PDB file of C-alpha atoms in Angstrom:
ATOM      1  CA  GLU A  11       5.254   4.666 -44.336  1.00  0.00           C
ATOM      2  CA  THR A  12       3.421   3.171 -41.382  1.00  0.00           C
ATOM      3  CA  GLY A  13      -0.116   4.192 -42.364  1.00  0.00           C
ATOM      4  CA  VAL A  14      -0.279   6.837 -39.637  1.00  0.00           C
ATOM      5  CA  THR A  15       0.017  10.479 -40.690  1.00  0.00           C
ATOM      6  CA  GLN A  16       0.410  13.562 -38.535  1.00  0.00           C
ATOM      7  CA  THR A  17       0.015  17.245 -39.340  1.00  0.00           C
ATOM      8  CA  PRO A  18       1.634  19.621 -39.014  1.00  0.00           C
ATOM      9  CA  ARG A  19       5.131  18.185 -38.890  1.00  0.00           C
ATOM     10  CA  HIS A  20       6.494  21.310 -37.216  1.00  0.00           C
ATOM     11  CA  LEU A  21       4.697  23.893 -35.099  1.00  0.00           C
ATOM     12  CA  VAL A  22       5.922  27.003 -33.329  1.00  0.00           C
ATOM     13  CA  MET A  23       3.485  28.713 -31.013  1.00  0.00           C
ATOM     14  CA  GLY A  24       3.396  31.342 -28.322  1.00  0.00           C
ATOM     15  CA  MET A  25       2.174  30.600 -24.836  1.00  0.00           C
ATOM     16  CA  THR A  26      -1.148  32.347 -25.464  1.00  0.00           C
ATOM     17  CA  ASN A  27      -1.934  30.628 -28.765  1.00  0.00           C
ATOM     18  CA  LYS A  28      -4.414  27.848 -29.405  1.00  0.00           C
ATOM     19  CA  LYS A  29      -3.472  25.200 -31.909  1.00  0.00           C
ATOM     20  CA  SER A  30      -4.371  21.607 -32.737  1.00  0.00           C
ATOM     21  CA  LEU A  31      -2.380  18.583 -33.776  1.00  0.00           C
ATOM     22  CA  LYS A  32      -3.999  16.082 -36.111  1.00  0.00           C
ATOM     23  CA  CYS A  33      -3.431  12.372 -36.520  1.00  0.00           C
ATOM     24  CA  GLU A  34      -5.021  10.065 -39.070  1.00  0.00           C
ATOM     25  CA  GLN A  35      -4.591   6.325 -39.409  1.00  0.00           C
ATOM     26  CA  HIS A  36      -5.337   4.315 -42.527  1.00  0.00           C
ATOM     27  CA  LEU A  37      -4.942   0.880 -40.976  1.00  0.00           C
ATOM     28  CA  GLY A  38      -8.475   0.128 -39.833  1.00  0.00           C
ATOM     29  CA  HIS A  39      -7.383   0.185 -36.194  1.00  0.00           C
ATOM     30  CA  ASN A  40      -9.646   0.802 -33.206  1.00  0.00           C
ATOM     31  CA  ALA A  41      -7.224   2.276 -30.694  1.00  0.00           C
ATOM     32  CA  MET A  42      -5.228   5.505 -30.943  1.00  0.00           C
ATOM     33  CA  TYR A  43      -2.602   7.034 -28.696  1.00  0.00           C
ATOM     34  CA  TRP A  44      -0.773  10.289 -28.000  1.00  0.00           C
ATOM     35  CA  TYR A  45       2.797  10.180 -26.694  1.00  0.00           C
ATOM     36  CA  LYS A  46       5.180  12.953 -25.713  1.00  0.00           C
ATOM     37  CA  GLN A  47       8.892  12.583 -26.414  1.00  0.00           C
ATOM     38  CA  SER A  48      11.149  15.086 -24.678  1.00  0.00           C
ATOM     39  CA  ALA A  49      14.907  15.229 -24.877  1.00  0.00           C
ATOM     40  CA  LYS A  50      16.654  12.925 -22.416  1.00  0.00           C
ATOM     41  CA  LYS A  51      13.354  11.431 -21.195  1.00  0.00           C
ATOM     42  CA  PRO A  52      11.519   8.177 -21.943  1.00  0.00           C
ATOM     43  CA  LEU A  53       8.449   8.386 -24.125  1.00  0.00           C
ATOM     44  CA  GLU A  54       5.452   9.361 -22.048  1.00  0.00           C
ATOM     45  CA  LEU A  55       2.013   7.996 -22.804  1.00  0.00           C
ATOM     46  CA  MET A  56      -0.506  10.853 -22.644  1.00  0.00           C
ATOM     47  CA  PHE A  57      -3.870   9.555 -23.824  1.00  0.00           C
ATOM     48  CA  VAL A  58      -5.408   6.365 -25.154  1.00  0.00           C
ATOM     49  CA  TYR A  59      -8.668   6.075 -27.080  1.00  0.00           C
ATOM     50  CA  SER A  60     -10.367   2.779 -27.853  1.00  0.00           C
ATOM     51  CA  LEU A  61     -13.417   2.793 -30.115  1.00  0.00           C
ATOM     52  CA  GLU A  62     -13.507   6.576 -29.742  1.00  0.00           C
ATOM     53  CA  GLU A  63     -13.689   6.449 -25.944  1.00  0.00           C
ATOM     54  CA  ARG A  64     -10.866   7.665 -23.763  1.00  0.00           C
ATOM     55  CA  VAL A  65      -9.530   4.758 -21.723  1.00  0.00           C
ATOM     56  CA  GLU A  66      -6.361   6.286 -20.331  1.00  0.00           C
ATOM     57  CA  ASN A  67      -5.408   9.772 -19.253  1.00  0.00           C
ATOM     58  CA  ASN A  68      -1.947   9.738 -17.815  1.00  0.00           C
ATOM     59  CA  SER A  69      -2.190  12.749 -15.478  1.00  0.00           C
ATOM     60  CA  VAL A  70      -1.785  15.166 -18.342  1.00  0.00           C
ATOM     61  CA  PRO A  71      -2.332  18.891 -17.637  1.00  0.00           C
ATOM     62  CA  SER A  72      -5.638  20.299 -18.820  1.00  0.00           C
ATOM     63  CA  ARG A  73      -3.891  22.591 -21.314  1.00  0.00           C
ATOM     64  CA  PHE A  74      -3.752  19.449 -23.476  1.00  0.00           C
ATOM     65  CA  SER A  75      -7.201  18.370 -24.647  1.00  0.00           C
ATOM     66  CA  PRO A  76      -7.635  15.274 -26.831  1.00  0.00           C
ATOM     67  CA  GLU A  77     -10.497  14.591 -29.197  1.00  0.00           C
ATOM     68  CA  CYS A  78     -11.316  11.406 -31.099  1.00  0.00           C
ATOM     69  CA  PRO A  79     -14.292  11.994 -33.416  1.00  0.00           C
ATOM     70  CA  ASN A  80     -13.976   8.583 -35.060  1.00  0.00           C
ATOM     71  CA  SER A  81     -11.620   5.624 -35.028  1.00  0.00           C
ATOM     72  CA  SER A  82      -9.487   7.057 -37.845  1.00  0.00           C
ATOM     73  CA  HIS A  83      -8.832  10.522 -36.458  1.00  0.00           C
ATOM     74  CA  LEU A  84      -7.278  11.856 -33.300  1.00  0.00           C
ATOM     75  CA  PHE A  85      -6.644  15.453 -32.330  1.00  0.00           C
ATOM     76  CA  LEU A  86      -4.664  17.114 -29.584  1.00  0.00           C
ATOM     77  CA  HIS A  87      -5.883  20.625 -28.823  1.00  0.00           C
ATOM     78  CA  LEU A  88      -3.302  22.893 -27.242  1.00  0.00           C
ATOM     79  CA  HIS A  89      -3.853  26.114 -25.315  1.00  0.00           C
ATOM     80  CA  THR A  90      -1.773  28.288 -22.995  1.00  0.00           C
ATOM     81  CA  LEU A  91       1.210  25.959 -23.228  1.00  0.00           C
ATOM     82  CA  GLN A  92       4.478  26.406 -21.394  1.00  0.00           C
ATOM     83  CA  PRO A  93       8.006  26.305 -22.850  1.00  0.00           C
ATOM     84  CA  GLU A  94       8.585  22.946 -21.137  1.00  0.00           C
ATOM     85  CA  ASP A  95       5.831  21.509 -23.338  1.00  0.00           C
ATOM     86  CA  SER A  96       8.185  21.792 -26.309  1.00  0.00           C
ATOM     87  CA  ALA A  97       8.689  18.225 -27.513  1.00  0.00           C
ATOM     88  CA  LEU A  98       7.985  15.732 -30.270  1.00  0.00           C
ATOM     89  CA  TYR A  99       4.365  14.583 -30.076  1.00  0.00           C
ATOM     90  CA  LEU A 100       3.788  11.145 -31.492  1.00  0.00           C
ATOM     91  CA  CYS A 101       0.537   9.525 -32.468  1.00  0.00           C
ATOM     92  CA  ALA A 102       0.120   5.759 -32.705  1.00  0.00           C
ATOM     93  CA  SER A 103      -2.627   3.274 -33.470  1.00  0.00           C
ATOM     94  CA  SER A 104      -3.279  -0.411 -32.846  1.00  0.00           C
ATOM     95  CA  ARG A 105      -6.021  -2.920 -33.427  1.00  0.00           C
ATOM     96  CA  GLY A 106      -7.011  -3.051 -29.735  1.00  0.00           C
ATOM     97  CA  THR A 107     -10.660  -3.685 -29.067  1.00  0.00           C
ATOM     98  CA  SER A 108     -12.357  -4.166 -25.732  1.00  0.00           C
ATOM     99  CA  GLY A 109     -10.318  -6.558 -23.649  1.00  0.00           C
ATOM    100  CA  GLY A 110      -7.212  -5.913 -25.720  1.00  0.00           C
ATOM    101  CA  ARG A 111      -5.277  -8.328 -27.847  1.00  0.00           C
ATOM    102  CA  ALA A 112      -2.015  -9.650 -26.599  1.00  0.00           C
ATOM    103  CA  THR A 113      -0.339  -9.406 -29.984  1.00  0.00           C
ATOM    104  CA  ASP A 114      -1.369  -5.835 -30.749  1.00  0.00           C
ATOM    105  CA  THR A 115       1.425  -3.777 -32.213  1.00  0.00           C
ATOM    106  CA  GLN A 116       1.358   0.007 -32.096  1.00  0.00           C
ATOM    107  CA  TYR A 117       2.264   1.809 -35.304  1.00  0.00           C
ATOM    108  CA  PHE A 118       3.562   5.339 -34.995  1.00  0.00           C
ATOM    109  CA  GLY A 119       3.251   8.451 -37.098  1.00  0.00           C
ATOM    110  CA  PRO A 120       6.239  10.695 -37.889  1.00  0.00           C
ATOM    111  CA  GLY A 121       5.420  13.109 -35.078  1.00  0.00           C
ATOM    112  CA  THR A 122       4.862  16.838 -34.712  1.00  0.00           C
ATOM    113  CA  ARG A 123       7.838  18.824 -33.459  1.00  0.00           C
ATOM    114  CA  LEU A 124       6.325  21.480 -31.185  1.00  0.00           C
ATOM    115  CA  THR A 125       8.214  24.534 -29.998  1.00  0.00           C
ATOM    116  CA  VAL A 126       6.577  26.814 -27.430  1.00  0.00           C
ATOM    117  CA  LEU A 127       8.100  30.276 -27.209  1.00  0.00           C
TER     118      LEU A 127
ATOM    119  CA  ALA B  17       4.399  -1.881 -12.388  1.00  0.00           C
ATOM    120  CA  GLN B  18       5.939  -3.149 -15.594  1.00  0.00           C
ATOM    121  CA  SER B  19       9.200  -1.642 -16.749  1.00  0.00           C
ATOM    122  CA  VAL B  20      12.157  -2.095 -19.047  1.00  0.00           C
ATOM    123  CA  ALA B  21      15.710  -0.879 -18.665  1.00  0.00           C
ATOM    124  CA  GLN B  22      18.247  -0.090 -21.315  1.00  0.00           C
ATOM    125  CA  PRO B  23      21.560   0.129 -19.482  1.00  0.00           C
ATOM    126  CA  GLU B  24      23.564   1.724 -22.302  1.00  0.00           C
ATOM    127  CA  ASP B  25      22.917   5.254 -23.542  1.00  0.00           C
ATOM    128  CA  GLN B  26      25.112   4.640 -26.577  1.00  0.00           C
ATOM    129  CA  VAL B  27      26.606   1.685 -28.382  1.00  0.00           C
ATOM    130  CA  ASN B  28      29.374   2.059 -30.939  1.00  0.00           C
ATOM    131  CA  VAL B  29      30.210  -0.685 -33.408  1.00  0.00           C
ATOM    132  CA  ALA B  30      32.199  -0.958 -36.616  1.00  0.00           C
ATOM    133  CA  GLU B  31      30.367  -1.726 -39.828  1.00  0.00           C
ATOM    134  CA  GLY B  32      30.328  -5.445 -40.528  1.00  0.00           C
ATOM    135  CA  ASN B  33      30.670  -6.380 -36.870  1.00  0.00           C
ATOM    136  CA  PRO B  34      27.842  -7.929 -34.863  1.00  0.00           C
ATOM    137  CA  LEU B  35      25.825  -5.581 -32.687  1.00  0.00           C
ATOM    138  CA  THR B  36      23.890  -6.033 -29.466  1.00  0.00           C
ATOM    139  CA  VAL B  37      21.589  -3.528 -27.807  1.00  0.00           C
ATOM    140  CA  LYS B  38      20.616  -4.570 -24.309  1.00  0.00           C
ATOM    141  CA  CYS B  39      17.233  -4.579 -22.616  1.00  0.00           C
ATOM    142  CA  THR B  40      16.086  -6.086 -19.330  1.00  0.00           C
ATOM    143  CA  TYR B  41      12.508  -6.231 -18.154  1.00  0.00           C
ATOM    144  CA  SER B  42      10.472  -6.396 -14.962  1.00  0.00           C
ATOM    145  CA  VAL B  43       6.899  -7.658 -15.300  1.00  0.00           C
ATOM    146  CA  SER B  44       4.251  -9.549 -13.407  1.00  0.00           C
ATOM    147  CA  GLY B  45       2.993 -12.409 -15.521  1.00  0.00           C
ATOM    148  CA  ASN B  46       4.041 -13.161 -19.079  1.00  0.00           C
ATOM    149  CA  PRO B  47       6.078 -10.451 -20.771  1.00  0.00           C
ATOM    150  CA  TYR B  48       5.113  -8.995 -24.123  1.00  0.00           C
ATOM    151  CA  LEU B  49       8.196  -7.200 -25.392  1.00  0.00           C
ATOM    152  CA  PHE B  50       8.861  -4.954 -28.356  1.00  0.00           C
ATOM    153  CA  TRP B  51      11.739  -3.224 -30.104  1.00  0.00           C
ATOM    154  CA  TYR B  52      11.312   0.005 -32.040  1.00  0.00           C
ATOM    155  CA  VAL B  53      13.814   2.128 -33.952  1.00  0.00           C
ATOM    156  CA  GLN B  54      13.740   5.892 -34.436  1.00  0.00           C
ATOM    157  CA  TYR B  55      15.682   7.695 -37.132  1.00  0.00           C
ATOM    158  CA  PRO B  56      16.351  11.440 -36.752  1.00  0.00           C
ATOM    159  CA  ASN B  57      13.219  13.576 -36.957  1.00  0.00           C
ATOM    160  CA  ARG B  58      11.054  10.527 -37.515  1.00  0.00           C
ATOM    161  CA  GLY B  59       8.518   8.525 -35.561  1.00  0.00           C
ATOM    162  CA  LEU B  60       9.121   5.082 -34.129  1.00  0.00           C
ATOM    163  CA  GLN B  61       9.263   2.120 -36.479  1.00  0.00           C
ATOM    164  CA  PHE B  62       8.320  -1.345 -35.246  1.00  0.00           C
ATOM    165  CA  LEU B  63      11.149  -3.881 -35.519  1.00  0.00           C
ATOM    166  CA  LEU B  64       9.971  -7.022 -33.754  1.00  0.00           C
ATOM    167  CA  LYS B  65       8.083  -8.409 -30.782  1.00  0.00           C
ATOM    168  CA  TYR B  66       8.082 -11.372 -28.423  1.00  0.00           C
ATOM    169  CA  ILE B  67       4.751 -12.778 -27.319  1.00  0.00           C
ATOM    170  CA  THR B  68       5.356 -16.478 -26.823  1.00  0.00           C
ATOM    171  CA  GLY B  69       7.115 -19.370 -28.510  1.00  0.00           C
ATOM    172  CA  ASP B  70      10.650 -19.375 -29.817  1.00  0.00           C
ATOM    173  CA  ASN B  71      13.112 -17.402 -27.755  1.00  0.00           C
ATOM    174  CA  LEU B  72      14.791 -16.066 -30.893  1.00  0.00           C
ATOM    175  CA  VAL B  73      12.555 -13.581 -32.662  1.00  0.00           C
ATOM    176  CA  LYS B  74      13.337 -12.369 -36.152  1.00  0.00           C
ATOM    177  CA  GLY B  75      12.308  -8.921 -37.273  1.00  0.00           C
ATOM    178  CA  SER B  76      12.765  -6.247 -39.910  1.00  0.00           C
ATOM    179  CA  TYR B  77      16.038  -5.150 -41.548  1.00  0.00           C
ATOM    180  CA  GLY B  78      17.910  -8.284 -40.432  1.00  0.00           C
ATOM    181  CA  PHE B  79      17.426  -7.651 -36.725  1.00  0.00           C
ATOM    182  CA  GLU B  80      16.608 -10.355 -34.220  1.00  0.00           C
ATOM    183  CA  ALA B  81      16.137 -10.467 -30.477  1.00  0.00           C
ATOM    184  CA  GLU B  82      16.761 -13.150 -27.925  1.00  0.00           C
ATOM    185  CA  PHE B  83      14.307 -13.614 -25.076  1.00  0.00           C
ATOM    186  CA  ASN B  84      15.921 -15.002 -21.933  1.00  0.00           C
ATOM    187  CA  LYS B  85      13.489 -15.681 -19.120  1.00  0.00           C
ATOM    188  CA  SER B  86      16.072 -16.584 -16.484  1.00  0.00           C
ATOM    189  CA  GLN B  87      17.987 -13.365 -17.080  1.00  0.00           C
ATOM    190  CA  THR B  88      14.831 -11.303 -17.745  1.00  0.00           C
ATOM    191  CA  SER B  89      16.473  -9.933 -20.864  1.00  0.00           C
ATOM    192  CA  PHE B  90      15.422  -9.206 -24.426  1.00  0.00           C
ATOM    193  CA  HIS B  91      18.567  -8.074 -26.243  1.00  0.00           C
ATOM    194  CA  LEU B  92      18.419  -6.844 -29.824  1.00  0.00           C
ATOM    195  CA  LYS B  93      21.028  -8.279 -32.179  1.00  0.00           C
ATOM    196  CA  LYS B  94      22.223  -8.133 -35.728  1.00  0.00           C
ATOM    197  CA  PRO B  95      25.008 -10.315 -37.156  1.00  0.00           C
ATOM    198  CA  SER B  96      26.545  -7.615 -39.341  1.00  0.00           C
ATOM    199  CA  ALA B  97      25.951  -3.915 -38.663  1.00  0.00           C
ATOM    200  CA  LEU B  98      25.442  -1.299 -41.365  1.00  0.00           C
ATOM    201  CA  VAL B  99      26.122   2.425 -41.161  1.00  0.00           C
ATOM    202  CA  SER B 100      22.430   2.900 -42.000  1.00  0.00           C
ATOM    203  CA  ASP B 101      21.515   1.090 -38.760  1.00  0.00           C
ATOM    204  CA  SER B 102      22.687   4.141 -36.812  1.00  0.00           C
ATOM    205  CA  ALA B 103      19.598   5.309 -34.947  1.00  0.00           C
ATOM    206  CA  LEU B 104      17.891   5.396 -31.563  1.00  0.00           C
ATOM    207  CA  TYR B 105      16.541   2.042 -30.375  1.00  0.00           C
ATOM    208  CA  PHE B 106      13.776   1.574 -27.834  1.00  0.00           C
ATOM    209  CA  CYS B 107      12.740  -1.497 -25.915  1.00  0.00           C
ATOM    210  CA  ALA B 108       9.154  -1.598 -24.612  1.00  0.00           C
ATOM    211  CA  VAL B 109       6.857  -3.800 -22.561  1.00  0.00           C
ATOM    212  CA  ARG B 110       3.123  -3.999 -23.153  1.00  0.00           C
ATOM    213  CA  SER B 111       0.252  -4.120 -20.711  1.00  0.00           C
ATOM    214  CA  ILE B 112      -3.408  -4.364 -21.634  1.00  0.00           C
ATOM    215  CA  LEU B 113      -5.834  -1.597 -20.736  1.00  0.00           C
ATOM    216  CA  THR B 114      -9.169  -2.864 -19.468  1.00  0.00           C
ATOM    217  CA  GLY B 115     -11.072  -0.357 -21.578  1.00  0.00           C
ATOM    218  CA  GLY B 116      -9.371  -1.480 -24.756  1.00  0.00           C
ATOM    219  CA  GLY B 117      -6.049  -0.854 -26.420  1.00  0.00           C
ATOM    220  CA  ASN B 118      -2.742  -1.472 -24.787  1.00  0.00           C
ATOM    221  CA  LYS B 119      -0.087   0.526 -23.009  1.00  0.00           C
ATOM    222  CA  LEU B 120       3.580   0.474 -23.969  1.00  0.00           C
ATOM    223  CA  THR B 121       6.151   1.381 -21.357  1.00  0.00           C
ATOM    224  CA  PHE B 122       9.399   2.341 -23.048  1.00  0.00           C
ATOM    225  CA  GLY B 123      13.003   2.272 -21.970  1.00  0.00           C
ATOM    226  CA  THR B 124      15.134   5.388 -22.168  1.00  0.00           C
ATOM    227  CA  GLY B 125      16.570   4.422 -25.538  1.00  0.00           C
ATOM    228  CA  THR B 126      20.016   3.438 -26.795  1.00  0.00           C
ATOM    229  CA  GLN B 127      21.777   5.426 -29.479  1.00  0.00           C
ATOM    230  CA  LEU B 128      23.486   3.064 -31.893  1.00  0.00           C
ATOM    231  CA  LYS B 129      26.377   4.443 -33.914  1.00  0.00           C
ATOM    232  CA  VAL B 130      27.844   2.299 -36.653  1.00  0.00           C
ATOM    233  CA  GLU B 131      31.128   3.565 -38.049  1.00  0.00           C
ATOM    234  CA  LEU B 132      33.088   2.673 -41.155  1.00  0.00           C
TER     235      LEU B 132
END
Protein backbone atom coordinates (compact mmCIF):
# COMPACT_ATOMS: atom_id res chain seq x y z
CA GLU A 1 0.00 0.00 0.00
CA THR A 2 1.25 3.45 -0.90
CA GLY A 3 -0.78 5.45 1.62
CA VAL A 4 -3.07 6.84 -1.08
CA THR A 5 -6.58 5.42 -1.33
CA GLN A 6 -9.19 5.97 -4.01
CA THR A 7 -12.91 5.23 -4.07
CA PRO A 8 -14.71 3.81 -5.83
CA ARG A 9 -12.38 1.39 -7.56
CA HIS A 10 -14.82 0.88 -10.43
CA LEU A 11 -17.55 3.18 -11.71
CA VAL A 12 -20.01 2.84 -14.57
CA MET A 13 -22.05 5.89 -15.42
CA GLY A 14 -24.30 7.21 -18.14
CA MET A 15 -23.55 10.40 -19.99
CA THR A 16 -26.18 12.34 -18.05
CA ASN A 17 -25.10 11.19 -14.58
CA LYS A 18 -23.18 13.15 -11.98
CA LYS A 19 -20.67 11.28 -9.89
CA SER A 20 -17.56 12.02 -7.84
CA LEU A 21 -14.24 10.29 -7.40
CA LYS A 22 -12.54 10.50 -4.03
CA CYS A 23 -8.88 10.37 -3.11
CA GLU A 24 -7.37 10.39 0.37
CA GLN A 25 -3.71 10.41 1.32
CA HIS A 26 -2.33 9.39 4.69
CA LEU A 27 1.23 10.55 4.10
CA GLY A 28 1.12 14.11 5.40
CA HIS A 29 1.75 15.47 1.91
CA ASN A 30 0.87 18.96 0.70
CA ALA A 31 0.39 18.39 -3.02
CA MET A 32 -2.19 16.20 -4.76
CA TYR A 33 -2.70 15.30 -8.39
CA TRP A 34 -5.25 13.82 -10.79
CA TYR A 35 -4.04 11.86 -13.81
CA LYS A 36 -5.94 10.19 -16.63
CA GLN A 37 -4.66 6.93 -18.09
CA SER A 38 -6.26 5.86 -21.36
CA ALA A 39 -5.41 2.79 -23.37
CA LYS A 40 -2.46 3.28 -25.73
CA LYS A 41 -1.79 6.82 -24.44
CA PRO A 42 0.74 8.28 -22.00
CA LEU A 43 -0.52 9.30 -18.59
CA GLU A 44 -2.04 12.75 -18.76
CA LEU A 45 -1.74 15.17 -15.88
CA MET A 46 -5.14 16.80 -15.28
CA PHE A 47 -4.93 18.89 -12.12
CA VAL A 48 -2.44 19.75 -9.41
CA TYR A 49 -3.25 21.15 -5.97
CA SER A 50 -0.64 22.50 -3.58
CA LEU A 51 -1.72 23.48 -0.08
CA GLU A 52 -5.32 23.21 -1.26
CA GLU A 53 -4.84 25.69 -4.11
CA ARG A 54 -5.01 24.65 -7.72
CA VAL A 55 -1.64 25.29 -9.36
CA GLU A 56 -2.10 23.45 -12.63
CA ASN A 57 -5.06 22.84 -14.89
CA ASN A 58 -3.94 21.03 -17.97
CA SER A 59 -6.64 22.20 -20.42
CA VAL A 60 -9.15 19.77 -19.00
CA PRO A 61 -12.78 20.06 -20.17
CA SER A 62 -15.15 21.70 -17.71
CA ARG A 63 -17.14 18.47 -17.32
CA PHE A 64 -14.33 17.52 -14.92
CA SER A 65 -14.35 19.65 -11.77
CA PRO A 66 -11.74 19.11 -9.04
CA GLU A 67 -12.12 20.00 -5.39
CA CYS A 68 -9.50 19.95 -2.64
CA PRO A 69 -11.11 20.76 0.72
CA ASN A 70 -7.94 20.02 2.68
CA SER A 71 -4.47 18.66 2.05
CA SER A 72 -5.57 15.06 2.69
CA HIS A 73 -8.56 14.88 0.37
CA LEU A 74 -9.07 15.40 -3.32
CA PHE A 75 -12.24 14.96 -5.34
CA LEU A 76 -13.00 14.85 -9.03
CA HIS A 77 -16.61 15.73 -9.81
CA LEU A 78 -17.91 14.35 -13.08
CA HIS A 79 -20.93 15.47 -15.08
CA THR A 80 -22.20 14.94 -18.62
CA LEU A 81 -19.19 12.83 -19.55
CA GLN A 82 -18.54 11.34 -22.96
CA PRO A 83 -17.65 7.73 -23.80
CA GLU A 84 -14.09 8.83 -24.63
CA ASP A 85 -13.70 9.84 -20.99
CA SER A 86 -13.65 6.16 -20.06
CA ALA A 87 -10.23 5.56 -18.52
CA LEU A 88 -8.34 4.80 -15.34
CA TYR A 89 -8.19 7.91 -13.15
CA LEU A 90 -5.21 8.01 -10.85
CA CYS A 91 -4.64 10.18 -7.84
CA ALA A 92 -1.18 10.93 -6.48
CA SER A 93 0.37 12.97 -3.70
CA SER A 94 3.79 14.42 -2.90
CA ARG A 95 5.39 16.57 -0.26
CA GLY A 96 5.64 19.61 -2.56
CA THR A 97 5.34 22.95 -0.86
CA SER A 98 5.70 26.38 -2.39
CA GLY A 99 8.76 26.43 -4.59
CA GLY A 100 8.76 22.65 -4.89
CA ARG A 101 11.37 20.21 -3.72
CA ALA A 102 13.65 18.64 -6.22
CA THR A 103 13.50 15.23 -4.58
CA ASP A 104 9.72 15.03 -4.28
CA THR A 105 8.35 11.65 -5.23
CA GLN A 106 4.72 11.21 -6.23
CA TYR A 107 2.90 8.27 -4.68
CA PHE A 108 -0.09 6.92 -6.53
CA GLY A 109 -3.38 5.41 -5.48
CA PRO A 110 -4.81 2.26 -7.12
CA GLY A 111 -7.04 4.26 -9.45
CA THR A 112 -10.72 4.35 -10.35
CA ARG A 113 -11.68 2.50 -13.52
CA LEU A 114 -14.38 4.67 -15.10
CA THR A 115 -16.67 3.47 -17.87
CA VAL A 116 -19.01 5.96 -19.52
CA LEU A 117 -21.89 4.39 -21.42
CA ALA B 1 9.47 21.17 -22.95
CA GLN B 2 10.76 18.20 -20.99
CA SER B 3 10.07 14.73 -22.31
CA VAL B 4 11.06 11.10 -22.08
CA ALA B 5 10.89 8.39 -24.70
CA GLN B 6 10.54 4.68 -24.26
CA PRO B 7 11.42 3.19 -27.63
CA GLU B 8 10.13 -0.33 -26.96
CA ASP B 9 6.44 -1.12 -26.49
CA GLN B 10 7.30 -4.58 -25.21
CA VAL B 11 10.33 -6.40 -23.91
CA ASN B 12 10.45 -10.17 -23.57
CA VAL B 13 13.03 -11.92 -21.42
CA ALA B 14 13.49 -15.38 -19.97
CA GLU B 15 13.38 -15.80 -16.22
CA GLY B 16 16.85 -15.64 -14.72
CA ASN B 17 18.23 -13.53 -17.55
CA PRO B 18 19.17 -9.88 -17.14
CA LEU B 19 16.61 -7.33 -18.28
CA THR B 20 16.87 -3.79 -19.59
CA VAL B 21 14.03 -1.37 -20.21
CA LYS B 22 15.14 1.68 -22.14
CA CYS B 23 14.42 5.35 -21.55
CA THR B 24 15.90 8.47 -23.10
CA TYR B 25 15.20 11.99 -21.95
CA SER B 26 15.16 15.55 -23.26
CA VAL B 27 15.36 18.31 -20.65
CA SER B 28 16.66 21.81 -20.16
CA GLY B 29 18.83 21.93 -17.07
CA ASN B 30 19.45 19.05 -14.69
CA PRO B 31 17.22 16.03 -15.19
CA TYR B 32 15.21 14.51 -12.38
CA LEU B 33 14.19 11.07 -13.58
CA PHE B 34 11.90 8.40 -12.19
CA TRP B 35 10.83 4.84 -12.89
CA TYR B 36 7.42 3.50 -11.93
CA VAL B 37 5.86 0.07 -12.38
CA GLN B 38 2.18 -0.73 -12.89
CA TYR B 39 0.69 -4.16 -12.33
CA PRO B 40 -2.67 -5.01 -13.94
CA ASN B 41 -5.58 -3.03 -12.53
CA ARG B 42 -3.31 -1.22 -10.10
CA GLY B 43 -1.87 2.24 -9.70
CA LEU B 44 1.75 3.17 -10.31
CA GLN B 45 4.36 2.07 -7.81
CA PHE B 46 7.56 4.07 -7.38
CA LEU B 47 10.72 2.09 -8.14
CA LEU B 48 13.60 4.56 -8.08
CA LYS B 49 14.73 8.05 -8.99
CA TYR B 50 17.82 9.94 -10.10
CA ILE B 51 18.39 13.41 -8.73
CA THR B 52 22.15 13.80 -8.54
CA GLY B 53 25.20 11.84 -7.50
CA ASP B 54 26.02 8.29 -8.48
CA ASN B 55 25.02 7.34 -11.99
CA LEU B 56 23.86 3.92 -10.81
CA VAL B 57 20.69 4.20 -8.77
CA LYS B 58 19.36 1.28 -6.78
CA GLY B 59 15.67 0.88 -6.17
CA SER B 60 12.95 -1.49 -5.03
CA TYR B 61 12.60 -5.20 -5.87
CA GLY B 62 16.23 -5.50 -7.03
CA PHE B 63 15.89 -2.96 -9.82
CA GLU B 64 18.53 -0.38 -10.65
CA ALA B 65 18.91 2.28 -13.29
CA GLU B 66 21.92 3.76 -14.98
CA PHE B 67 22.01 7.48 -15.71
CA ASN B 68 24.11 8.35 -18.74
CA LYS B 69 24.41 12.06 -19.40
CA SER B 70 26.25 11.80 -22.71
CA GLN B 71 23.63 9.47 -24.13
CA THR B 72 20.73 11.20 -22.33
CA SER B 73 19.52 7.81 -21.16
CA PHE B 74 18.16 6.35 -17.95
CA HIS B 75 17.73 2.62 -18.59
CA LEU B 76 16.13 0.36 -16.00
CA LYS B 77 17.95 -2.89 -15.28
CA LYS B 78 17.75 -6.01 -13.21
CA PRO B 79 20.44 -8.71 -13.13
CA SER B 80 18.04 -11.65 -12.96
CA ALA B 81 14.41 -11.33 -14.08
CA LEU B 82 11.48 -12.98 -12.32
CA VAL B 83 8.12 -13.94 -13.79
CA SER B 84 6.58 -11.66 -11.15
CA ASP B 85 8.41 -8.70 -12.73
CA SER B 86 6.02 -8.88 -15.68
CA ALA B 87 4.27 -5.51 -15.68
CA LEU B 88 4.09 -2.13 -17.38
CA TYR B 89 7.06 0.15 -16.71
CA PHE B 90 7.04 3.92 -17.02
CA CYS B 91 9.90 6.36 -17.17
CA ALA B 92 9.17 9.96 -16.13
CA VAL B 93 10.88 13.33 -15.89
CA ARG B 94 10.00 15.90 -13.25
CA SER B 95 9.60 19.64 -13.51
CA ILE B 96 8.75 21.96 -10.64
CA LEU B 97 5.54 23.98 -10.65
CA THR B 98 5.99 27.53 -9.44
CA GLY B 99 2.85 27.35 -7.33
CA GLY B 100 4.04 24.25 -5.52
CA GLY B 101 4.16 20.56 -6.26
CA ASN B 102 5.82 19.08 -9.26
CA LYS B 103 4.82 17.80 -12.66
CA LEU B 104 5.75 14.37 -13.98
CA THR B 105 5.86 13.83 -17.72
CA PHE B 106 5.64 10.13 -18.48
CA GLY B 107 6.79 8.00 -21.35
CA THR B 108 4.36 5.75 -23.18
CA GLY B 109 5.31 2.72 -21.11
CA THR B 110 7.05 -0.58 -21.84
CA GLN B 111 5.33 -3.88 -21.23
CA LEU B 112 7.79 -6.33 -19.72
CA LYS B 113 7.04 -10.02 -20.12
CA VAL B 114 9.19 -12.51 -18.28
CA GLU B 115 8.71 -16.11 -19.36
CA LEU B 116 9.76 -19.39 -17.82
